[in-house]
Coordinates of C-alpha atoms and ligand atoms in Angstrom, one line a residue:
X1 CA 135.3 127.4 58.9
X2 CA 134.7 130.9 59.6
X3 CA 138.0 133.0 59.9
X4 CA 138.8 134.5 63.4
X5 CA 140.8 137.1 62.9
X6 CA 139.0 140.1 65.1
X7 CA 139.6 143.9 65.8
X8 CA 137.1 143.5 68.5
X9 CA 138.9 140.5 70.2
X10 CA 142.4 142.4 69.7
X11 CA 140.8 145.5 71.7
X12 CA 139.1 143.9 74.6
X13 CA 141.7 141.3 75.3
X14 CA 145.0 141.5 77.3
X15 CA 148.5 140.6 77.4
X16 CA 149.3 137.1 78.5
X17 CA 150.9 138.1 81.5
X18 CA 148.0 140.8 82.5
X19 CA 145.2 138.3 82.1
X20 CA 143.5 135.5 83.1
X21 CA 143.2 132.7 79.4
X22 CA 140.0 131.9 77.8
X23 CA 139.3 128.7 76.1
X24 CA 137.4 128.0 73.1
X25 CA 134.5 125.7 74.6
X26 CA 134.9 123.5 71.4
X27 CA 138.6 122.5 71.2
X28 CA 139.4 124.3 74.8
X29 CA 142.4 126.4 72.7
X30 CA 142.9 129.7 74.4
X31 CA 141.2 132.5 72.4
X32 CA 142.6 135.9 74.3
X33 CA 143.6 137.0 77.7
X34 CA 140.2 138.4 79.5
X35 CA 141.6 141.4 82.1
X36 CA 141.7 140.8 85.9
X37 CA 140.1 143.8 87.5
X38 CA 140.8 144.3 91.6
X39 CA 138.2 145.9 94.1
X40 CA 139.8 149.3 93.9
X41 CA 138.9 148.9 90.2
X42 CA 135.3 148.0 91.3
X43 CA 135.0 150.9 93.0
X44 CA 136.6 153.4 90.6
X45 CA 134.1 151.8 88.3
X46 CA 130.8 152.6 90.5
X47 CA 131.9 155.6 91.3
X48 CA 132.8 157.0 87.6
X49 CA 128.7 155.8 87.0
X50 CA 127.8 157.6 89.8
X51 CA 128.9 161.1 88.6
X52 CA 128.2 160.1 84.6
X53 CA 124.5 159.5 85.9
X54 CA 122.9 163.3 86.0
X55 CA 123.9 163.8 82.7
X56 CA 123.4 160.6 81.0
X57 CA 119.2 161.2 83.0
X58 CA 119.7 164.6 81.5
X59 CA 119.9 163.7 77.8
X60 CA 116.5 162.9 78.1
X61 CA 114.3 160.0 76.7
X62 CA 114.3 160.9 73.1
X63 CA 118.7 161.5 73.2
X64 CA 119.1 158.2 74.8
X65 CA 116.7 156.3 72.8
X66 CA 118.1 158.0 70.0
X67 CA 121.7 156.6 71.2
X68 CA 120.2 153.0 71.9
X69 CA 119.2 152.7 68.4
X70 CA 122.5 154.0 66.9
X71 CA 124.3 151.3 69.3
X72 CA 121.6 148.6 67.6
X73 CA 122.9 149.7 64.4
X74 CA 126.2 149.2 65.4
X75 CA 125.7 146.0 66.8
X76 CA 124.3 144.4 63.4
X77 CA 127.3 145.7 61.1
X78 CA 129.6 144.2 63.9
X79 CA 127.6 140.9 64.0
X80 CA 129.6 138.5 62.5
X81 CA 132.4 139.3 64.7
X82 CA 130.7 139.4 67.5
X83 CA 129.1 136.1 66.8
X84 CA 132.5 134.0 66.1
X85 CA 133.7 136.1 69.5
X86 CA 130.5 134.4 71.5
X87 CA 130.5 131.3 69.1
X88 CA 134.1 130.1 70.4
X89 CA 133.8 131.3 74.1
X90 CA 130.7 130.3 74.5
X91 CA 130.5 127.2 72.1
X92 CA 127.3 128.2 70.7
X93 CA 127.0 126.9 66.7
X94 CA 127.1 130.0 64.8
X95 CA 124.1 128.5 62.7
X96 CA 120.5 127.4 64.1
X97 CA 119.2 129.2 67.0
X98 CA 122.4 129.6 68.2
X99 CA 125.2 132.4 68.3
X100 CA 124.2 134.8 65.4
X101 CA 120.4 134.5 66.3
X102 CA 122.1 135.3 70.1
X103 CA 123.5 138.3 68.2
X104 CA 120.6 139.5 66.0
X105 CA 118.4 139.6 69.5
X106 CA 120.8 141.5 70.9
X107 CA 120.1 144.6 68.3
X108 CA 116.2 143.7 68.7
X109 CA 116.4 144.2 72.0
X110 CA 118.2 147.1 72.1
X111 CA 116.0 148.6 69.7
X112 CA 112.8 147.8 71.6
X113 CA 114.4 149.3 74.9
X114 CA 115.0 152.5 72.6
X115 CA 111.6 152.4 71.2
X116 CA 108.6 151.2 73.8
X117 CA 106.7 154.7 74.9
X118 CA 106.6 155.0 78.4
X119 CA 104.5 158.5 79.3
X120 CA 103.8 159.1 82.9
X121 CA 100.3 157.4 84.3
X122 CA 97.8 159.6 85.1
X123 CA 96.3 157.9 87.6
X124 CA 93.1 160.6 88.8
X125 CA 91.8 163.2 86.9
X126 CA 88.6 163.8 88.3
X127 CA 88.5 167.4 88.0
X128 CA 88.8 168.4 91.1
X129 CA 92.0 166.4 92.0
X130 CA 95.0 165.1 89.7
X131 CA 97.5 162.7 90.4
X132 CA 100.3 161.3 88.2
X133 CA 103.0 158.4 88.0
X134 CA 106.1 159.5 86.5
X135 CA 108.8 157.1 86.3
X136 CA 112.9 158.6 87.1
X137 CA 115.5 157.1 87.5
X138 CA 117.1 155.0 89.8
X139 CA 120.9 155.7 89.5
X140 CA 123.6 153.3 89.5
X141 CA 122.7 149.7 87.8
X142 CA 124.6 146.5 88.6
X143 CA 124.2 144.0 85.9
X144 CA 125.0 140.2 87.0
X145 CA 124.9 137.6 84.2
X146 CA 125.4 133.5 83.0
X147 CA 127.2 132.6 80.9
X148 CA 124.5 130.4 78.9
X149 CA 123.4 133.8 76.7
X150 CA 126.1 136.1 77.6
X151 CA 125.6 139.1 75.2
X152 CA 121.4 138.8 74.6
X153 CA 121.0 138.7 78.7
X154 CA 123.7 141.3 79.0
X155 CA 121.5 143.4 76.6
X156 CA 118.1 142.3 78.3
X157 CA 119.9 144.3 81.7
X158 CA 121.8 147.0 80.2
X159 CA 119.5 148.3 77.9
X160 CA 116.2 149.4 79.4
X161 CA 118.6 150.5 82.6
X162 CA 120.4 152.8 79.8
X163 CA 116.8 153.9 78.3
X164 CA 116.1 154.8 81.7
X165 CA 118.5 157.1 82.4
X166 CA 120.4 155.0 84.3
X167 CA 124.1 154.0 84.4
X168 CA 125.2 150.6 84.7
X169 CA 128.5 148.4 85.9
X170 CA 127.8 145.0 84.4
X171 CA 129.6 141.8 86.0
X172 CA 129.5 138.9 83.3
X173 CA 130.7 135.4 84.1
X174 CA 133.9 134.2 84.9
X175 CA 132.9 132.1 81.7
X176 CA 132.3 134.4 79.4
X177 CA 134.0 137.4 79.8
X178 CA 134.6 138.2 76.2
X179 CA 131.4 137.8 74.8
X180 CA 130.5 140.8 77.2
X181 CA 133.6 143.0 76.8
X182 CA 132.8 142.8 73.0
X183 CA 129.5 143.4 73.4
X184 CA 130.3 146.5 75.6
X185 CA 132.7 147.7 73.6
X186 CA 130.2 148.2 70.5
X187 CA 127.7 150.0 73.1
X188 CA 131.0 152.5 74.1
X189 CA 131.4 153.6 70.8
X190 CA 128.5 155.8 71.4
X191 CA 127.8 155.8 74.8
X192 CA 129.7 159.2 77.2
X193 CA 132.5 157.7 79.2
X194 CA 131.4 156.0 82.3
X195 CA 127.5 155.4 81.2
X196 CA 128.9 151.7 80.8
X197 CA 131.2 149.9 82.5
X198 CA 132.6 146.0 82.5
X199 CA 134.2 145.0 85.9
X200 CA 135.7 141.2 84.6
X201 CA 136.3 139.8 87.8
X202 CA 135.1 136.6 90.1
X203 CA 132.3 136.0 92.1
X204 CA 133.8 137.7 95.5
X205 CA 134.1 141.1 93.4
X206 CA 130.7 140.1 92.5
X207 CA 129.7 140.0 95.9
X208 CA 130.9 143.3 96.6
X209 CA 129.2 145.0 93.6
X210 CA 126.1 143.8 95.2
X211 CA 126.9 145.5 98.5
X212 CA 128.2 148.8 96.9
X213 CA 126.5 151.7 98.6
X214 CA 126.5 153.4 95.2
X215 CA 124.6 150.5 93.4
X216 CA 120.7 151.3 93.3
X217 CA 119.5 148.3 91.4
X218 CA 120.8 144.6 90.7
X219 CA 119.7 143.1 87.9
X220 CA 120.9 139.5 88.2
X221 CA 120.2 136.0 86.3
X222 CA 122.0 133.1 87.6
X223 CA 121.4 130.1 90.3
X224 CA 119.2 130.3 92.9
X225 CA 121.6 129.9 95.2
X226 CA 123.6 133.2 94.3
X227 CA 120.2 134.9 93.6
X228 CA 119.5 134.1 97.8
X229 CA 123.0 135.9 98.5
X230 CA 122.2 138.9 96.5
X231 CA 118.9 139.3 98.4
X232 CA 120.9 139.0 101.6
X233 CA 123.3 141.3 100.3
X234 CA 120.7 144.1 99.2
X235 CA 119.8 144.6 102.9
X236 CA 123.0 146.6 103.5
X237 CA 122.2 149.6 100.2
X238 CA 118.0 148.6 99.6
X239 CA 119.4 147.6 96.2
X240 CA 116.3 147.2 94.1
X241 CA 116.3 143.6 92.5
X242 CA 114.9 141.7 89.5
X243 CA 115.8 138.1 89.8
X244 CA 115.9 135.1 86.9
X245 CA 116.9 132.2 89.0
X246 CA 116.6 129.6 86.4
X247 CA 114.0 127.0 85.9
X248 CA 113.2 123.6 85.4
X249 CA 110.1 123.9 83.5
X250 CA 107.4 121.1 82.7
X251 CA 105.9 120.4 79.3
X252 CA 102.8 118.7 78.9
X253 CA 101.7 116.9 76.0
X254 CA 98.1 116.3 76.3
X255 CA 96.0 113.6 74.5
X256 CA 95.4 114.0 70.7
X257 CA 98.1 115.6 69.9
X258 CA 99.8 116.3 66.6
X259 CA 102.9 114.6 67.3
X260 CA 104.5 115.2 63.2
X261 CA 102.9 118.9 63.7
X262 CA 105.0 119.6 67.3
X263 CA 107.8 117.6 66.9
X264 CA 110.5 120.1 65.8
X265 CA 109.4 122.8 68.2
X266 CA 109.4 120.5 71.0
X267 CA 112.8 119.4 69.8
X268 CA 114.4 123.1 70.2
X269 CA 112.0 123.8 73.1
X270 CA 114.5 121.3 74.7
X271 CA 117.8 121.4 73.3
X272 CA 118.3 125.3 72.0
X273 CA 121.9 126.3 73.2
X274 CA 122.2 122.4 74.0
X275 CA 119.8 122.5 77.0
X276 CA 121.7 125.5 78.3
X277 CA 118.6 128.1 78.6
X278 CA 117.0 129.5 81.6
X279 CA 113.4 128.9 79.8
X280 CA 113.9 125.7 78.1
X281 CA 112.0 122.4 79.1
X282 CA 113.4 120.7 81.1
X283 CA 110.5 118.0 82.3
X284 CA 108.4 116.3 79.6
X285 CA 105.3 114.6 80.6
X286 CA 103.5 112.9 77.8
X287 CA 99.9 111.1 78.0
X288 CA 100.0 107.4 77.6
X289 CA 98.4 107.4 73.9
X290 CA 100.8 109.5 72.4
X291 CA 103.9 108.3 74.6
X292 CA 105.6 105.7 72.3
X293 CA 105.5 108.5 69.5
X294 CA 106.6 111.5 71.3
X295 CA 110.0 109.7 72.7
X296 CA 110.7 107.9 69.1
X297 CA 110.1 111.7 67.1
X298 CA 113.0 113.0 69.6
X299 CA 115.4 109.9 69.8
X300 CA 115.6 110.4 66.2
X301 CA 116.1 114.2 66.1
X302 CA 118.6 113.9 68.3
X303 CA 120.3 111.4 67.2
X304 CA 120.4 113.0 63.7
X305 CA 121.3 116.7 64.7
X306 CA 124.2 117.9 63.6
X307 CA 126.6 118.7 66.8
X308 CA 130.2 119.8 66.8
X309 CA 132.1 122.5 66.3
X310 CA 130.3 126.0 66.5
X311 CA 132.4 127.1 63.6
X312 CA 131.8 124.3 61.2
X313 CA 128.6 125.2 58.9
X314 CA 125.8 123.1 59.5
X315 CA 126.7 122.4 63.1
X316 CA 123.5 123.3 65.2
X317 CA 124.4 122.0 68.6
X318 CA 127.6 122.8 70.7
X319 CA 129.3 121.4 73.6
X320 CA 128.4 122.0 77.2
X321 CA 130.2 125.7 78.4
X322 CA 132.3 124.5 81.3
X323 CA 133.3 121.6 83.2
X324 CA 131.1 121.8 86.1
X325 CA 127.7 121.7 83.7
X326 CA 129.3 118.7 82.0
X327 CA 129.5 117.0 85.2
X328 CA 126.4 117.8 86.5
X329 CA 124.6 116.3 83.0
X330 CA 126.7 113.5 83.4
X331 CA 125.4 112.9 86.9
X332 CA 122.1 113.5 86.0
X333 CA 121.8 111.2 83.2
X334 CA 123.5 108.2 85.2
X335 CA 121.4 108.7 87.8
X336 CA 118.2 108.2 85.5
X337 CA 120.0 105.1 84.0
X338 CA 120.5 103.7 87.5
X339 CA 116.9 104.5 88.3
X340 CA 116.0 102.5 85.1
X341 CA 115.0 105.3 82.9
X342 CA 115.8 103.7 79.2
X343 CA 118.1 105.7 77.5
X344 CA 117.1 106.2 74.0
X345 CA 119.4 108.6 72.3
X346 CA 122.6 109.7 73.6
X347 CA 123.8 108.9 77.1
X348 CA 127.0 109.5 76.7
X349 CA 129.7 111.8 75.9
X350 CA 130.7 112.1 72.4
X351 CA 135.1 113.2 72.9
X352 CA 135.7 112.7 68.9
X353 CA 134.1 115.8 69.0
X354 CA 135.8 117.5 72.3
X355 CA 136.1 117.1 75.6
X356 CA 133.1 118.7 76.9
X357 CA 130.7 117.0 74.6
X358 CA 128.0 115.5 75.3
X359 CA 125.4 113.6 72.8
X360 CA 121.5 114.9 73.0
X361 CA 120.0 112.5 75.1
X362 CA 116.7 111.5 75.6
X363 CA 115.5 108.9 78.9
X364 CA 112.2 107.5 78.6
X365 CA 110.4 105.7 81.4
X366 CA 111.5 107.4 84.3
X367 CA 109.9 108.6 87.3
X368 CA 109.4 112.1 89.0
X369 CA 111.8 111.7 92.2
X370 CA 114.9 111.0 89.9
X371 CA 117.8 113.7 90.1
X372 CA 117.2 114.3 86.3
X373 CA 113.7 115.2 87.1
X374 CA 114.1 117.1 90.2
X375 CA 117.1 118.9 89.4
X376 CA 118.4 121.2 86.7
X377 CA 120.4 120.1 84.4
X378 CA 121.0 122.9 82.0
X379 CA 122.8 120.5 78.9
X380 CA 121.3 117.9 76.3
X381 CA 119.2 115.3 78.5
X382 CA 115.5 115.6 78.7
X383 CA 113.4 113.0 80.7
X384 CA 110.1 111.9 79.5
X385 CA 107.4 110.9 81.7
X386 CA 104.5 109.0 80.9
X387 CA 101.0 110.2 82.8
X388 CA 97.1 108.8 82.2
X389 CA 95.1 111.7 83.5
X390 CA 95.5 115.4 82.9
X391 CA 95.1 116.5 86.8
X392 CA 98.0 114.4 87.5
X393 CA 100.3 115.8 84.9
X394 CA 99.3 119.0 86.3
X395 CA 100.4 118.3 89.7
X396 CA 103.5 116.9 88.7
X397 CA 104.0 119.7 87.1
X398 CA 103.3 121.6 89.8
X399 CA 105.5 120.2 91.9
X400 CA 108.8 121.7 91.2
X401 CA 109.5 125.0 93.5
X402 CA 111.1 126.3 90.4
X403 CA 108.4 128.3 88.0
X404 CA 109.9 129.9 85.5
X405 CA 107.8 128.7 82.0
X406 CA 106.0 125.7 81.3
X407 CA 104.4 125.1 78.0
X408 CA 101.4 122.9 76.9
X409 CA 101.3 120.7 73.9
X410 CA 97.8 119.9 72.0
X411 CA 95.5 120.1 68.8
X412 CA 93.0 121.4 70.9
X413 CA 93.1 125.3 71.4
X414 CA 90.7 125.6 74.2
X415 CA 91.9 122.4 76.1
X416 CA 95.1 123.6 76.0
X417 CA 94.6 127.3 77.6
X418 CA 92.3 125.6 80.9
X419 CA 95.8 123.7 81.4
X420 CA 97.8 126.7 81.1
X421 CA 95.8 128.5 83.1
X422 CA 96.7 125.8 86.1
X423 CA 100.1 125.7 85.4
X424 CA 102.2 127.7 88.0
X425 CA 104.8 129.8 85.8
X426 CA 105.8 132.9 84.8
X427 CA 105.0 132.2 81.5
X428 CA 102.8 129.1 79.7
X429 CA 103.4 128.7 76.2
X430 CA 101.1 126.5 73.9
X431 CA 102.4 124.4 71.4
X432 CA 106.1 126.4 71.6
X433 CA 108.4 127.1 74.4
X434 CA 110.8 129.2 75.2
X435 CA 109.7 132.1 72.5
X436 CA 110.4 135.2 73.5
X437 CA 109.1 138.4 72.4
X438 CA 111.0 142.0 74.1
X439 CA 107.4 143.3 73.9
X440 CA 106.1 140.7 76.9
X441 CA 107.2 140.7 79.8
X442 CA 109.4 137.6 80.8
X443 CA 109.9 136.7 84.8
X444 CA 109.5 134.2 87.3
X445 CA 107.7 132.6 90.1
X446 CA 108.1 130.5 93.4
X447 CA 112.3 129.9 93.4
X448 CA 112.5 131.2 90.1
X449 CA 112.8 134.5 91.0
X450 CA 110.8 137.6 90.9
X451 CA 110.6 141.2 89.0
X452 CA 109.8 141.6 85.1
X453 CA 111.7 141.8 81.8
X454 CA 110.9 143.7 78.9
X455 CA 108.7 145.6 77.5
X456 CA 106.9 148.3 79.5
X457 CA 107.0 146.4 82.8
X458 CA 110.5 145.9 82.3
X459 CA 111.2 149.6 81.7
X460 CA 109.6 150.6 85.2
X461 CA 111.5 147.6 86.8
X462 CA 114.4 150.0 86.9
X463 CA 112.5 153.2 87.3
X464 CA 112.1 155.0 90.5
X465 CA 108.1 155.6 90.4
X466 CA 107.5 159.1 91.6
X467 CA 103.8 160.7 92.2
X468 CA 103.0 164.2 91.4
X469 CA 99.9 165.1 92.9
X470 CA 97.7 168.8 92.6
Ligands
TXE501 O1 125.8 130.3 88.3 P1 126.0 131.4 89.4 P2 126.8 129.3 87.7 C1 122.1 127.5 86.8 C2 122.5 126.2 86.1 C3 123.9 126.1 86.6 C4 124.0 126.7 87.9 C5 125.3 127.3 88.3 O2 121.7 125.2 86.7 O3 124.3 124.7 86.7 O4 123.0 127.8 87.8 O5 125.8 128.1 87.3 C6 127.9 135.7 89.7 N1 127.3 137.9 94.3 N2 122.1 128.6 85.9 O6 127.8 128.8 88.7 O7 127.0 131.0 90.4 C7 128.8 134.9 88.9 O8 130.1 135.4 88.9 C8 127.2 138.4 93.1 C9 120.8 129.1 85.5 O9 127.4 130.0 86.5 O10 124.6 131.9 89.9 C10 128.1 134.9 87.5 O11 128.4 136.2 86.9 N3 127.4 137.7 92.0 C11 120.9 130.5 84.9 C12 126.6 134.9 87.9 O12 126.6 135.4 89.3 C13 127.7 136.4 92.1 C14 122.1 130.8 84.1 C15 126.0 133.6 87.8 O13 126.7 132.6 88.6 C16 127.9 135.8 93.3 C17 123.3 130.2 84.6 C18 127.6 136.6 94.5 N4 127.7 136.1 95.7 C19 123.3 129.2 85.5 N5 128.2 134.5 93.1 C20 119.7 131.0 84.3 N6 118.8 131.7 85.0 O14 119.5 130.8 83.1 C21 128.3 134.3 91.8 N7 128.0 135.5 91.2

């Protein structure tokens, strides 16, 4: 096992009697007192980014990209540290696509926000008349984040906000507060005091971060639910907003497939962080003549998969984060069963290994309708469906009000893009899912959310655009 001894962890925590206790997902130990901040500390905290913003802006693009990179730097000679940190809070497997892959995106996309040109647009030049879009910006940033990828979606906020020129108070989850205040404190080390603030608080501070009349931008991913509050809340300062609400995205598997060639990916399309991923999938639907195949090639990958302890090499699937998710993918799975979905891996929970276990599952033979279906279930249970015609997947597909990815499955190229072109999502992927690239922009549709991530769309999503015309 990986030691845990950790100057980072010894920095950001807090006495016992100052603090709120953390547990290790895995064996729920306590790993540190997290600090308890108050409202008069929120607004300190918006306040001190409110008069670090003009000179942060000032620095200029090439400074603070120059800074962003040093900070990406930082972050991979930390990395190990940071990765047992988010390994034990989270529960994240420090192998597979798990917490040090977490980490190692975390400097990629930090460099990407540092590096991705943005000039101003000219947008008429005609000779005669010249008009141009330069892009300033916005001031005060309030980052909102899960606790499913705590330090990667952290970065995914803070760092094109920082590019930017703009300052940022960042609110992670009552979850995972460590993860963040270790992230955060890497990013201080070169960062002027106040560019960057944590506020580690609950979801009523939350609620007032959102309503601060010195916050100019929420970036928020979380439920739907809270992502309706915030819009509600934004009324009172015309807080600019980018929300990632969450999904429950469809995969279809079209006739013909390759079902050796896509096995694997479909596997960790599914389960990556144990099911716990905004843009994993989430609803399989799988055409009658490859059906049989499809549900045996995951049954037996997940029956096989190693899952326990993140710290234990080898491990490459961790427990669910918290109570609540562990009941709501036990409720979700019982439900299929009482439906008469056939449960063919899994089903269960697996306490040898902890209490919030819970084996991957796969239900075959269920219908759409069924609360596994319909709902989100965020953990290790994925429904297979069985369809005969393509337009009928599609619809089905369709039919969530959730459209965050979807992905389509087949040896066909061109067959497969006409289906992703009638898939309603922010993103289709063929023959992967979930794959993300900081160079392409990631967001939502319908309940999902709205507003862009990354690359150069995600830069001007927290940019004030501002014409100069002559
Ligand atoms: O999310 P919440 P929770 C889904 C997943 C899960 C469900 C609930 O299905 O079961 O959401 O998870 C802060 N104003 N996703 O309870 O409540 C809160 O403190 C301002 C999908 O964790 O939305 C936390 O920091 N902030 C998702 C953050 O919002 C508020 C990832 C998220 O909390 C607030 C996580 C308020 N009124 C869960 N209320 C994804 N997109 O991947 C809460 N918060």
């Amino acid at each position: 096992m990986t030691t845990t001894t950790s100057t980072i962890l010894e920095s950001i925590t807090v006495p016992a009697d100052h603090g709120r206790a953390i547990p290790d997902a895995a064996t729920r130990e306590t790993i540190g007192h997290a600090p308890v901040h108050d409202p008069a500390h929120l607004d300190t905290l918006v306040r001190r980014a409110r008069s670090a913003q003009p000179a942060w802006a000032a620095l200029g693009h090439e400074e603070r990209s120059r800074v962003l990179n040093a900070i990406a730097t930082e972050i991979e000679a930390s990395a190990e540290e940071l990765a047992v940190i988010l390994s034990r809070e989270q529960g994240k497997p420090l192998d597979g696509p798990n917490a040090r892959f977490e980490i190692g995106a975390a400097a990629v996309w930090t460099r990407s926000a540092a590096d991705i040109p943005l000039e101003p647009e000219v947008v008429v030049d005609d000779g005669g008349q010249r008009a141009e879009v330069h892009h300033d910006p916005l001031g005060v940033v309030a980052a909102i984040g899960p606790w499913n990828w705590p330090v990667m979606i952290a970065v995914w906020q803070i760092a094109p906000a920082l590019r930017m020129g703009n300052t940022v108070v960042l609110k992670p989850s009552e979850y995972t507060p460590l993860s963040v205040l270790a992230l955060a404190e890497v990013y201080n080390r070169h960062l002027p005091e106040g560019v960057l603030s944590v506020i580690v608080a609950d979801r009523g501070i939350g609620s007032a971060l959102t309503k601060h009349p010195d916050v100019d931008k929420i970036m928020f991913t979380g439920s739907t639910a809270t992502g309706r509050r915030i819009v509600e809340a934004s009324a009172s300062n015309l807080a600019r907003l980018t929300l990632e609400l969450g999904g429950n995205d469809a995969g279809i598997v079209l006739p013909g497939a390759d079902v050796a060639a896509i096995a694997d990916d479909l596997f960790w399309g599914i389960f990556i962080n144990t099911g716990q991923t905004c843009a994993a999938l989430k609803r399989l639907y799988v055409h009658d003549s490859v059906y049989d195949e499809v549900v045996d090639a995951l049954a037996e990958r997940a029956r096989t998969m190693p899952m326990g302890n993140g710290l234990v090499p080898g491990n490459v699937l961790g427990p669910l984060q918290n109570q609540q998710q562990f009941d709501i993918v036990s409720r979700l799975v019982e439900d299929a069963r009482a439906a008469g979905g056939r449960v063919v891996a899994g089903g269960e929970p697996a306490p040898e290994l902890g209490p919030l276990f819970y084996r991957a599952t796969v239900v075959a033979d269920v219908e759409d309708g069924t609360s596994l279906v319909d709902e989100e279930q965020f953990g290790p249970a994925i429904p297979v469906l069985r369809y005969h015609e393509v337009d009928d997947a599609v619809r089905r597909a369709n039919a969530s009000e959730q459209g965050l990815g979807a992905s389509v499955w087949s040896a066909d190229r061109d067959e497969a893009l006409a289906v992703a072109k009638r898939l309603a999502a922010g993103t289709v992927w063929i023959n992967k899912h979930g794959t993300l690239d900081p160079r392409v922009p990631f967001g939502g549709t319908k309940a999902s959310g709205y507003g862009q991530e990354f690359g150069v769309a995600g830069l001007k999503a927290v940019a004030a655009p501002k014409v100069i015309a002559y």
